[in-house]
Coordinates of C-alpha atoms in Angstrom, one line a residue:
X205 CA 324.5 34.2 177.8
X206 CA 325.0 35.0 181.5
X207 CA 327.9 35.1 183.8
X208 CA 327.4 31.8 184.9
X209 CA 326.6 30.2 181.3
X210 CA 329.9 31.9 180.2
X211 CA 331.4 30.4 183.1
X212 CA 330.7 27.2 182.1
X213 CA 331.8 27.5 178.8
X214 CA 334.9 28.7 179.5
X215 CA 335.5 25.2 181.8
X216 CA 334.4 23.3 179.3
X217 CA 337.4 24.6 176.6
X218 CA 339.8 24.1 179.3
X219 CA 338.9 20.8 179.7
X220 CA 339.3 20.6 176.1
X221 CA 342.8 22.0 176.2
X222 CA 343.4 19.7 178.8
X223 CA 342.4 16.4 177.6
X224 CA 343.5 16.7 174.1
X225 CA 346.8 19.2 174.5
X226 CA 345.2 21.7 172.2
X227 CA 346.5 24.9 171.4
X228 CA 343.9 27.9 173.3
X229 CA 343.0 29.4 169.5
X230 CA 341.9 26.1 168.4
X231 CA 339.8 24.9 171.3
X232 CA 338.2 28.5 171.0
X233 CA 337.4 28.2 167.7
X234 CA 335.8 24.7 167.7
X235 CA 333.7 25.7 171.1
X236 CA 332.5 28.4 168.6
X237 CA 331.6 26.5 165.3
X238 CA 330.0 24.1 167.8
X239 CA 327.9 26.8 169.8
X240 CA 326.9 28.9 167.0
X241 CA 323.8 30.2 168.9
X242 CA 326.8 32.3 171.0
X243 CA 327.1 35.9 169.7
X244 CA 329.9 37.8 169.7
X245 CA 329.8 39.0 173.0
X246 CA 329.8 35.9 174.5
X247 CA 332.3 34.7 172.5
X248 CA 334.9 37.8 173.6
X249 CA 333.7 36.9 177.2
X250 CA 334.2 33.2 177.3
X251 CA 337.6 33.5 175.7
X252 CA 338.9 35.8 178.2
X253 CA 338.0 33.5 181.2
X254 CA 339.5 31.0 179.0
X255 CA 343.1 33.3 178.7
X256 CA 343.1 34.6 182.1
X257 CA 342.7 31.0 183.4
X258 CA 346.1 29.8 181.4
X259 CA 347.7 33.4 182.5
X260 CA 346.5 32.6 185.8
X261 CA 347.2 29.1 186.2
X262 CA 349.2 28.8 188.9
X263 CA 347.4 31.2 191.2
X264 CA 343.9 30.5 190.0
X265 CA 344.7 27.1 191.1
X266 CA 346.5 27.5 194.7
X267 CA 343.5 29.7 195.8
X268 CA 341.1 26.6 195.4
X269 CA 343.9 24.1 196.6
X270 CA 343.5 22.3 193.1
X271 CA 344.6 22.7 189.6
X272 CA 341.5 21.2 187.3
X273 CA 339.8 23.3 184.9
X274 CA 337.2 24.7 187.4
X275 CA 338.8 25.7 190.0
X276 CA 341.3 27.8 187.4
X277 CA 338.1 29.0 185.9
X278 CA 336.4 29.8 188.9
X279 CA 339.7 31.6 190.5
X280 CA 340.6 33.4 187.1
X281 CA 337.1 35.0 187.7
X282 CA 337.7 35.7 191.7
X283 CA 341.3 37.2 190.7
X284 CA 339.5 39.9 188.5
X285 CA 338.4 41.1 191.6
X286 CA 334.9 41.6 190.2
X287 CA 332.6 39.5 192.6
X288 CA 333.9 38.0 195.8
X289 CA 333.5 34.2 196.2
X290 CA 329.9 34.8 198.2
X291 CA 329.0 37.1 195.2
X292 CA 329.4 34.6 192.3
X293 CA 328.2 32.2 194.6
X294 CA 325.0 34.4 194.4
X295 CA 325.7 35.4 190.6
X296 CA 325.6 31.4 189.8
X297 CA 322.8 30.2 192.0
X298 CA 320.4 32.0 189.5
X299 CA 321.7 30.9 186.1
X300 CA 320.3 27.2 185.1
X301 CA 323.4 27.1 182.6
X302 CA 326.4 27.8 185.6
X303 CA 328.8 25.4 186.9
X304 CA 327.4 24.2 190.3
X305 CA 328.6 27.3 192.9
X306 CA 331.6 27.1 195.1
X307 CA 331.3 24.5 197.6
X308 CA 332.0 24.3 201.3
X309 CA 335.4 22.8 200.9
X310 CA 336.5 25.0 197.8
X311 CA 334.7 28.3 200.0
X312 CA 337.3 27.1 202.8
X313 CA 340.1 26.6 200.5
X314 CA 339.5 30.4 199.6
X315 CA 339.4 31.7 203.2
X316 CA 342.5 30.6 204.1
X317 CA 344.9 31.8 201.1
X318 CA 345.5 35.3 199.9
X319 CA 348.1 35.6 196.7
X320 CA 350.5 37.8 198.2
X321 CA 351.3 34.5 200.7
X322 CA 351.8 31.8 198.1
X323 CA 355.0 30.8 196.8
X324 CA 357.0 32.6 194.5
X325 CA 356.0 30.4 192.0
X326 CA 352.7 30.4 192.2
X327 CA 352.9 34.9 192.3
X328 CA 354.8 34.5 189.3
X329 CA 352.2 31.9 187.4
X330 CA 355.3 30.1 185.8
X331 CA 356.1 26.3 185.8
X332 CA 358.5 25.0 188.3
X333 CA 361.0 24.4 186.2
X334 CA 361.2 27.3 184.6
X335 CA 361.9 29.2 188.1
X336 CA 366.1 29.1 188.1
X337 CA 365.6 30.6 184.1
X338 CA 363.7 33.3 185.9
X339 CA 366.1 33.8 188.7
X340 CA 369.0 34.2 186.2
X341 CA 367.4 36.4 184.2
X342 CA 366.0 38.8 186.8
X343 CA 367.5 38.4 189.6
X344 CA 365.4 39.5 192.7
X345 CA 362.9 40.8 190.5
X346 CA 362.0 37.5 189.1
X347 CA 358.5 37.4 190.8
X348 CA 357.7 40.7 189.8
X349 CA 358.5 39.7 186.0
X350 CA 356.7 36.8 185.7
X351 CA 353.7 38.3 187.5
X352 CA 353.7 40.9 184.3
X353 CA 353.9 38.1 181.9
X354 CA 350.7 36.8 183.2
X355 CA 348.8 40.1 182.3
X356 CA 346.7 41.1 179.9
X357 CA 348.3 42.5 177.4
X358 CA 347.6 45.9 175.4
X359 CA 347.2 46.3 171.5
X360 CA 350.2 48.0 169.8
X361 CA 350.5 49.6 166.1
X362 CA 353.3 51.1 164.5
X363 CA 352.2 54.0 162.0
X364 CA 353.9 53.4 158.6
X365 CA 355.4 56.8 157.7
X366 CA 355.4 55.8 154.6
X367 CA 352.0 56.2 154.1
X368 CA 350.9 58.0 157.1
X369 CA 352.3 60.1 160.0
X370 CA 351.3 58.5 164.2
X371 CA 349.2 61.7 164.5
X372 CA 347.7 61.1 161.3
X373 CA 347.1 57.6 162.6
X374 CA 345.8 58.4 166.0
X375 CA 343.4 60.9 164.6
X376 CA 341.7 58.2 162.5
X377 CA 341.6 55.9 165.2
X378 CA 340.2 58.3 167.9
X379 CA 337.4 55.9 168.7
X380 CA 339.9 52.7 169.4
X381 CA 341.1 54.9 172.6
X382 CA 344.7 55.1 170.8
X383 CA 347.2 56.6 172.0
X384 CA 350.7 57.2 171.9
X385 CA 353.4 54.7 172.7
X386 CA 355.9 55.5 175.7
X387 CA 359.2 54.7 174.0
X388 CA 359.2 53.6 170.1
X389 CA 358.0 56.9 168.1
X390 CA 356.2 56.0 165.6
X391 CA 354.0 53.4 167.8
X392 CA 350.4 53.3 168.9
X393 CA 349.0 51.8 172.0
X394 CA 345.4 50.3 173.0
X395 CA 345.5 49.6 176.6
X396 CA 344.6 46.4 177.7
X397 CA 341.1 45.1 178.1
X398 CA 339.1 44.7 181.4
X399 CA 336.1 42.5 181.9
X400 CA 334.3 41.4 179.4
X401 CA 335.9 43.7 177.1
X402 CA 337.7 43.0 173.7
X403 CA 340.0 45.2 171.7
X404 CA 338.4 46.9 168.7
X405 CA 339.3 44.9 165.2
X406 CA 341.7 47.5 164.0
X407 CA 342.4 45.1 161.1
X408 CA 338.5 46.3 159.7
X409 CA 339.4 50.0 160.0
X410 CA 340.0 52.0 156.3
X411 CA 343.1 53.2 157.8
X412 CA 344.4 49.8 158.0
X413 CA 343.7 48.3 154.6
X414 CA 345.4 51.9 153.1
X415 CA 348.7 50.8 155.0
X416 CA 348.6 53.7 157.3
X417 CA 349.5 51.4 160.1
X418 CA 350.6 48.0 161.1
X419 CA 350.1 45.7 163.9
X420 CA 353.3 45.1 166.0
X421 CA 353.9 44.8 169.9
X422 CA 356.2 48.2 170.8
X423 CA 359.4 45.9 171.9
X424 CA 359.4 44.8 168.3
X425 CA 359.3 48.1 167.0
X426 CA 362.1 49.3 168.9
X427 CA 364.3 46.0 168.5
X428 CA 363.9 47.2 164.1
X429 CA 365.1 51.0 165.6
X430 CA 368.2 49.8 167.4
X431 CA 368.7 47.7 164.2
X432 CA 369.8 50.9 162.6
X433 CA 369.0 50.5 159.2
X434 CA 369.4 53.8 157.0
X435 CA 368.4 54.7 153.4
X436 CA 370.8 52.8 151.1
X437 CA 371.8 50.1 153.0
X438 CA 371.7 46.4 152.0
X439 CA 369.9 44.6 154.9
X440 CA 368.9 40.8 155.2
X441 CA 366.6 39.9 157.7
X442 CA 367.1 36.4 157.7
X443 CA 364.3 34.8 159.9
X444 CA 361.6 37.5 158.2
X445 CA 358.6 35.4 159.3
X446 CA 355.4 37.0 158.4
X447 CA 357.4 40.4 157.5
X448 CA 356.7 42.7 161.0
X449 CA 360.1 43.9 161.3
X450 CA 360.7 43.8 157.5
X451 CA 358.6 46.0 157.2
X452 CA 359.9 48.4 160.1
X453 CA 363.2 48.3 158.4
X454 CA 362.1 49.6 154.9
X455 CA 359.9 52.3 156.3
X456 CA 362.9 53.2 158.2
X457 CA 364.9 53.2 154.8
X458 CA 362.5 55.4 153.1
X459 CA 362.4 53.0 150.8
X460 CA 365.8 53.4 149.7
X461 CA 367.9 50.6 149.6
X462 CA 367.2 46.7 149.8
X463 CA 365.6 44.6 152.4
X464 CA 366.3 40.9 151.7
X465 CA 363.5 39.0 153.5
X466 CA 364.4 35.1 153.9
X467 CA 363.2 32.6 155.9
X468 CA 364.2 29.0 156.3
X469 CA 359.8 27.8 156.7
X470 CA 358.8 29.3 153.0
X471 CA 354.8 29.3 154.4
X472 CA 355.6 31.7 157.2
X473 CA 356.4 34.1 154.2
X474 CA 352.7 33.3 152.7
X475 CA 351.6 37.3 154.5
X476 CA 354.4 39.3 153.7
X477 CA 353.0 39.8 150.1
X478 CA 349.5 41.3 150.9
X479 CA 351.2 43.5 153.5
X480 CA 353.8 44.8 151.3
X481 CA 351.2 45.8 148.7
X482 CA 349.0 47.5 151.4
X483 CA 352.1 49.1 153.0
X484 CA 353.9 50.6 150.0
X485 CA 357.3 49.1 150.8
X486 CA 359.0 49.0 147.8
X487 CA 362.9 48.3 148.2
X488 CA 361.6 44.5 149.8
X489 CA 362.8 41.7 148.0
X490 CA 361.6 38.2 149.0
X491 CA 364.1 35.8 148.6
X492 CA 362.8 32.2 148.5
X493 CA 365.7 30.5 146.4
X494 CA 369.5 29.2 147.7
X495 CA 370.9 30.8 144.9
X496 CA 369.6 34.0 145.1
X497 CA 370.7 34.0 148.9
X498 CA 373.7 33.0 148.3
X499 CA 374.6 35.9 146.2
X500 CA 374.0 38.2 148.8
X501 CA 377.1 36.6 150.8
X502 CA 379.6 39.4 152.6
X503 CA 377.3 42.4 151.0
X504 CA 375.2 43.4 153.2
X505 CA 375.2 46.7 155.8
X506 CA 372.8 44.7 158.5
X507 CA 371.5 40.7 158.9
X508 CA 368.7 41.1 161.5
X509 CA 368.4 37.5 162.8
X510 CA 364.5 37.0 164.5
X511 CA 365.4 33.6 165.9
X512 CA 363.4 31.2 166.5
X513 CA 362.6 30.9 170.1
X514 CA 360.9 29.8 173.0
X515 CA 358.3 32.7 172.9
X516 CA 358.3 33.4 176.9
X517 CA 358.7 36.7 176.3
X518 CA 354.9 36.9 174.3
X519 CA 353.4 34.5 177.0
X520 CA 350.4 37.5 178.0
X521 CA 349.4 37.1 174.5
X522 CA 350.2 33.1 174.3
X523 CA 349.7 31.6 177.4
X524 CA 349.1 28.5 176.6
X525 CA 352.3 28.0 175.4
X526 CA 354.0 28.7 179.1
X527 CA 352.4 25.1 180.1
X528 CA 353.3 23.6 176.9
X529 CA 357.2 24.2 177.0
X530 CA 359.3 21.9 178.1
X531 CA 363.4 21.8 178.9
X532 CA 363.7 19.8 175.8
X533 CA 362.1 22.2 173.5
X534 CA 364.3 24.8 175.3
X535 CA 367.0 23.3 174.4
X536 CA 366.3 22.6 170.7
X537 CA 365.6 25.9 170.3
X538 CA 369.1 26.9 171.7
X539 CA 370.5 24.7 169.0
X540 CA 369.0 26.1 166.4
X541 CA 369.9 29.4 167.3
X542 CA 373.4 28.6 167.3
X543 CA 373.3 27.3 164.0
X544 CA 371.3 30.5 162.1
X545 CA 374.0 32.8 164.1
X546 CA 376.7 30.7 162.6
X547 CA 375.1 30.5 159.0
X548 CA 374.1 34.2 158.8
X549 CA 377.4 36.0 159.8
X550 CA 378.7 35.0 156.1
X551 CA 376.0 37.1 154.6
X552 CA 377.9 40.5 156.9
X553 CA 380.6 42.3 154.9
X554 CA 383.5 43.8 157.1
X555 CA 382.0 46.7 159.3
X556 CA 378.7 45.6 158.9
X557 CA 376.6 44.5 161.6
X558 CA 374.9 40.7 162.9
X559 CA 371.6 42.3 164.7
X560 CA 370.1 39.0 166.9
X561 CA 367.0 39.3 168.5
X562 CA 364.9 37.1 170.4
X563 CA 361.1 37.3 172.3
X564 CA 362.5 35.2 175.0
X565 CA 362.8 36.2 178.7
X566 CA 365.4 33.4 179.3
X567 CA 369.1 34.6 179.1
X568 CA 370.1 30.8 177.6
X569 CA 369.0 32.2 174.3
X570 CA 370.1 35.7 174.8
X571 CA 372.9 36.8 175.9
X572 CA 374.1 33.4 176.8
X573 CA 373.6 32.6 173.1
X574 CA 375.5 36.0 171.8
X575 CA 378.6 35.3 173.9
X576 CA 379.1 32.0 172.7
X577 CA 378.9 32.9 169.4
X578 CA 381.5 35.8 169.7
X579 CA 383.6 33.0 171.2
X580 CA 383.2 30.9 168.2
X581 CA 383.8 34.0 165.9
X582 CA 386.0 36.6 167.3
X583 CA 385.4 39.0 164.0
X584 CA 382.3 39.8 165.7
X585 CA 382.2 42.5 168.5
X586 CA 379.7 43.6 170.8
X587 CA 378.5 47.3 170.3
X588 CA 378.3 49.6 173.2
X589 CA 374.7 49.1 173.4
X590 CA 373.6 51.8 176.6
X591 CA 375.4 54.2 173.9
X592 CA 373.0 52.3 171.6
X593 CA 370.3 53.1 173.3
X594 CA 370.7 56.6 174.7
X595 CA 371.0 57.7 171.1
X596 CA 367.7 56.1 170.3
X597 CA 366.2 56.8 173.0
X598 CA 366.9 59.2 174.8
X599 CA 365.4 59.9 178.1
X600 CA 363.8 56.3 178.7
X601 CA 367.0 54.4 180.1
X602 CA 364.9 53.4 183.2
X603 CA 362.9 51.0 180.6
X604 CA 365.5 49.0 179.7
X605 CA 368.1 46.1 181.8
X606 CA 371.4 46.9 179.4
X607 CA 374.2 45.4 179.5
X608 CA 376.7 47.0 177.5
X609 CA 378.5 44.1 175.8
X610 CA 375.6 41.6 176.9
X611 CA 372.8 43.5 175.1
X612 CA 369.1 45.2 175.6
X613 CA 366.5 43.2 177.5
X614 CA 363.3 44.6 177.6
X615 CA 359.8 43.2 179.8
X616 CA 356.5 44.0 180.6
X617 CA 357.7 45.0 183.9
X618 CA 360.0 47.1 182.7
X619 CA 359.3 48.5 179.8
X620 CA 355.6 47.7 178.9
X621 CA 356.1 45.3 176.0
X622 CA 356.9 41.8 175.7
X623 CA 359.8 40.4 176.3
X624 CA 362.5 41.1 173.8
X625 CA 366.2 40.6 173.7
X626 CA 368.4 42.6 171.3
X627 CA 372.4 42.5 170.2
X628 CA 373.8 44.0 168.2
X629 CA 377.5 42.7 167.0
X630 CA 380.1 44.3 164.3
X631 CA 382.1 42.2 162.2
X632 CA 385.9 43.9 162.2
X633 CA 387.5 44.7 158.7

């Protein structure tokens, strides 16, 4: 397929996504069983259209004075900055399969409107409503941030020292274009993709299915470091989803010690049993029974809570959900994180520590959400967390907005990862 078949492709899945309010991924996929003359390629190349257009949304749209699913095509493609308009105007003209080229009105719409005059809003590619979450969070930076949120994002690994050292890693991977993460030490980096281009399936490589390495963004690698969890510790982590930072922890253990991993959804767990026999993690337990959580009440060194959240911190990876989200799915989520803070601290003995971490930008379910909660429960402390941090990583406080009772925030603008939000809080003898 061409540029302009591609093109036209990628309109049609938006209209799709559109019409039937379908998750991206699924839309994808049933454009693909449907079109099975499409190779590869063309797959990689009508998805990204597809991804920069929901990333782009906002922008895409204001340059073409409309927000339908061709003019965000067409603008996703402009804002590449790979063909002027005249120039896919030219690219399409000779492709029976395009979209019909830019007309006069959309060509004019385009003449008089460059980004860096639209309104804040439409720089940052975020929903109206979402701006005073943004402002709060970032201050006058909040442009800036959700700007980065609207980027492609890289590929991140995180060698499993339990089975392999990074440079070990990196040397099997040479051909990927690895390379060394900025902050978390043990973590490897594809940069993002450009074009056409798609990330090599890392998941196919030998080094993968002998457990050398995981996939994990860098921000959720460093939220299982400043967990702290040593060898011999007794650590829950009681929203372990598919097992990404259960697995950080026991590696981080040497495999001494107990991880607990719980969570409340029993089929997000379905993963974490191929990747711990892959990975070589052997102090994991699952636990998928009251009783058996139960037991663990006041015992344990760490409970690392990975709440469930709005996500706005992964939206370069997922952004279909930034259109999706609504203040009343904000606001559930704030409830439910209440109530797992409240029902995990029993599981902390005195001393221990109530780890909560979030992939949300939005300071309602950060540190919004931790204060309350030491409110509610005044056994529970804030650590010094830019002590935290300086003594995990040293040298990179630049990457990080910390607030010393308040916790560790890091962004894509920051720091190069997705958002992440981490606290750490000790429970007094």
């Amino acid at each position: 397929m061409r540029l302009g078949g591609r093109l036209a492709a990628a309109i049609e899945v938006l209209d799709d996504i559109e019409r039937r309010h379908r998750p991206v991924a699924e839309a994808l996929k049933d454009w693909g069983v449907s079109h099975r003359f499409a190779g590869g390629g063309d797959r990689a190349a009508i998805g990204n259209i597809v991804y920069d257009a929901l990333r782009y949304r906002r922008s895409a749209g204001w340059l073409l004075g409309q927000d339908t699913p061709r003019a965000v095509g067409f603008g996703a493609l402009l804002l590449r900055g790979e063909h002027s308009a005249a120039g896919l105007n030219a690219v399409l003209e000779d492709d029976r399969f395009a979209p019909p080229p830019l007309d006069d009105a959309e060509l004019k719409a385009l003449e008089g409107r460059q980004i860096a005059d639209a309104p804040g809003p439409v720089r940052a590619d975020i929903p109206d409503w979402c701006v005073p979450l943004f402002e709060r969070a970032f201050g006058d930076d909040w442009v800036g941030e959700g700007a980065a949120l609207a980027a492609r994002p890289p590929l991140d690994m995180r060698a499993n020292t339990l089975r392999a050292g990074r440079d070990k890693v990196l040397a099997e991977l040479s051909q990927t274009g690895a390379r060394p993460t900025t902050i978390a030490p043990d973590g490897l980096r594809i940069a993002p993709i450009s074009g056409d281009g798609r990330h090599p399936n890392v998941q196919a490589e030998a080094a993968f299915q002998k457990g050398w390495f995981e996939v994990q963004d860098e921000g959720s690698q460093i939220a299982a470091m400043l967990a702290g969890a040593k060898p011999g510790m007794q650590v829950l982590d009681y929203c372990a989803g598919a097992g990404g930072k259960t697995l950080a922890l026991s590696a981080a253990m040497d495999n001494h010690g107990q991880v607990f991993a719980q969570d409340a959804e029993k089929v997000r767990l379905a993963p974490i049993f191929d990747r711990l026999r892959r990975s070589g993690n052997r102090n994991v337990q699952v636990v998928t029974k009251p009783a058996e959580l139960a037991a663990l009440s006041g015992h344990m060194d760490i409970v690392l809570i990975d709440a469930p959240c709005t996500g706005s911190g992964t939206w370069r990876r997922r952004p279909d959900a930034k259109w999706r989200l609504t203040q009343r799915q904000l606001e559930t989520r704030m409830a439910e994180q209440a109530a797992i803070l409240d029902a995990a601290r029993d599981f902390v003995k005195p001393g221990g520590l109530l780890v909560y971490v979030t992939c949300s930008v939005f300071d309602e379910e950060n540190g919004a959400q931790t204060a309350a909660f030491r409110q509610r429960d005044p056994r529970f402390a804030a650590v010094d967390h830019r002590a935290l941090w300086q003594s995990r990583f040293p040298g990179h406080e630049a990457a990080a907005r910390i607030d010393p009772e308040g916790g560790i925030r890091l962004s894509p603008a920051r720091s190069g990862t997705d958002g992440f939000y981490f606290c750490a809080m000790r429970r007094q003898a």
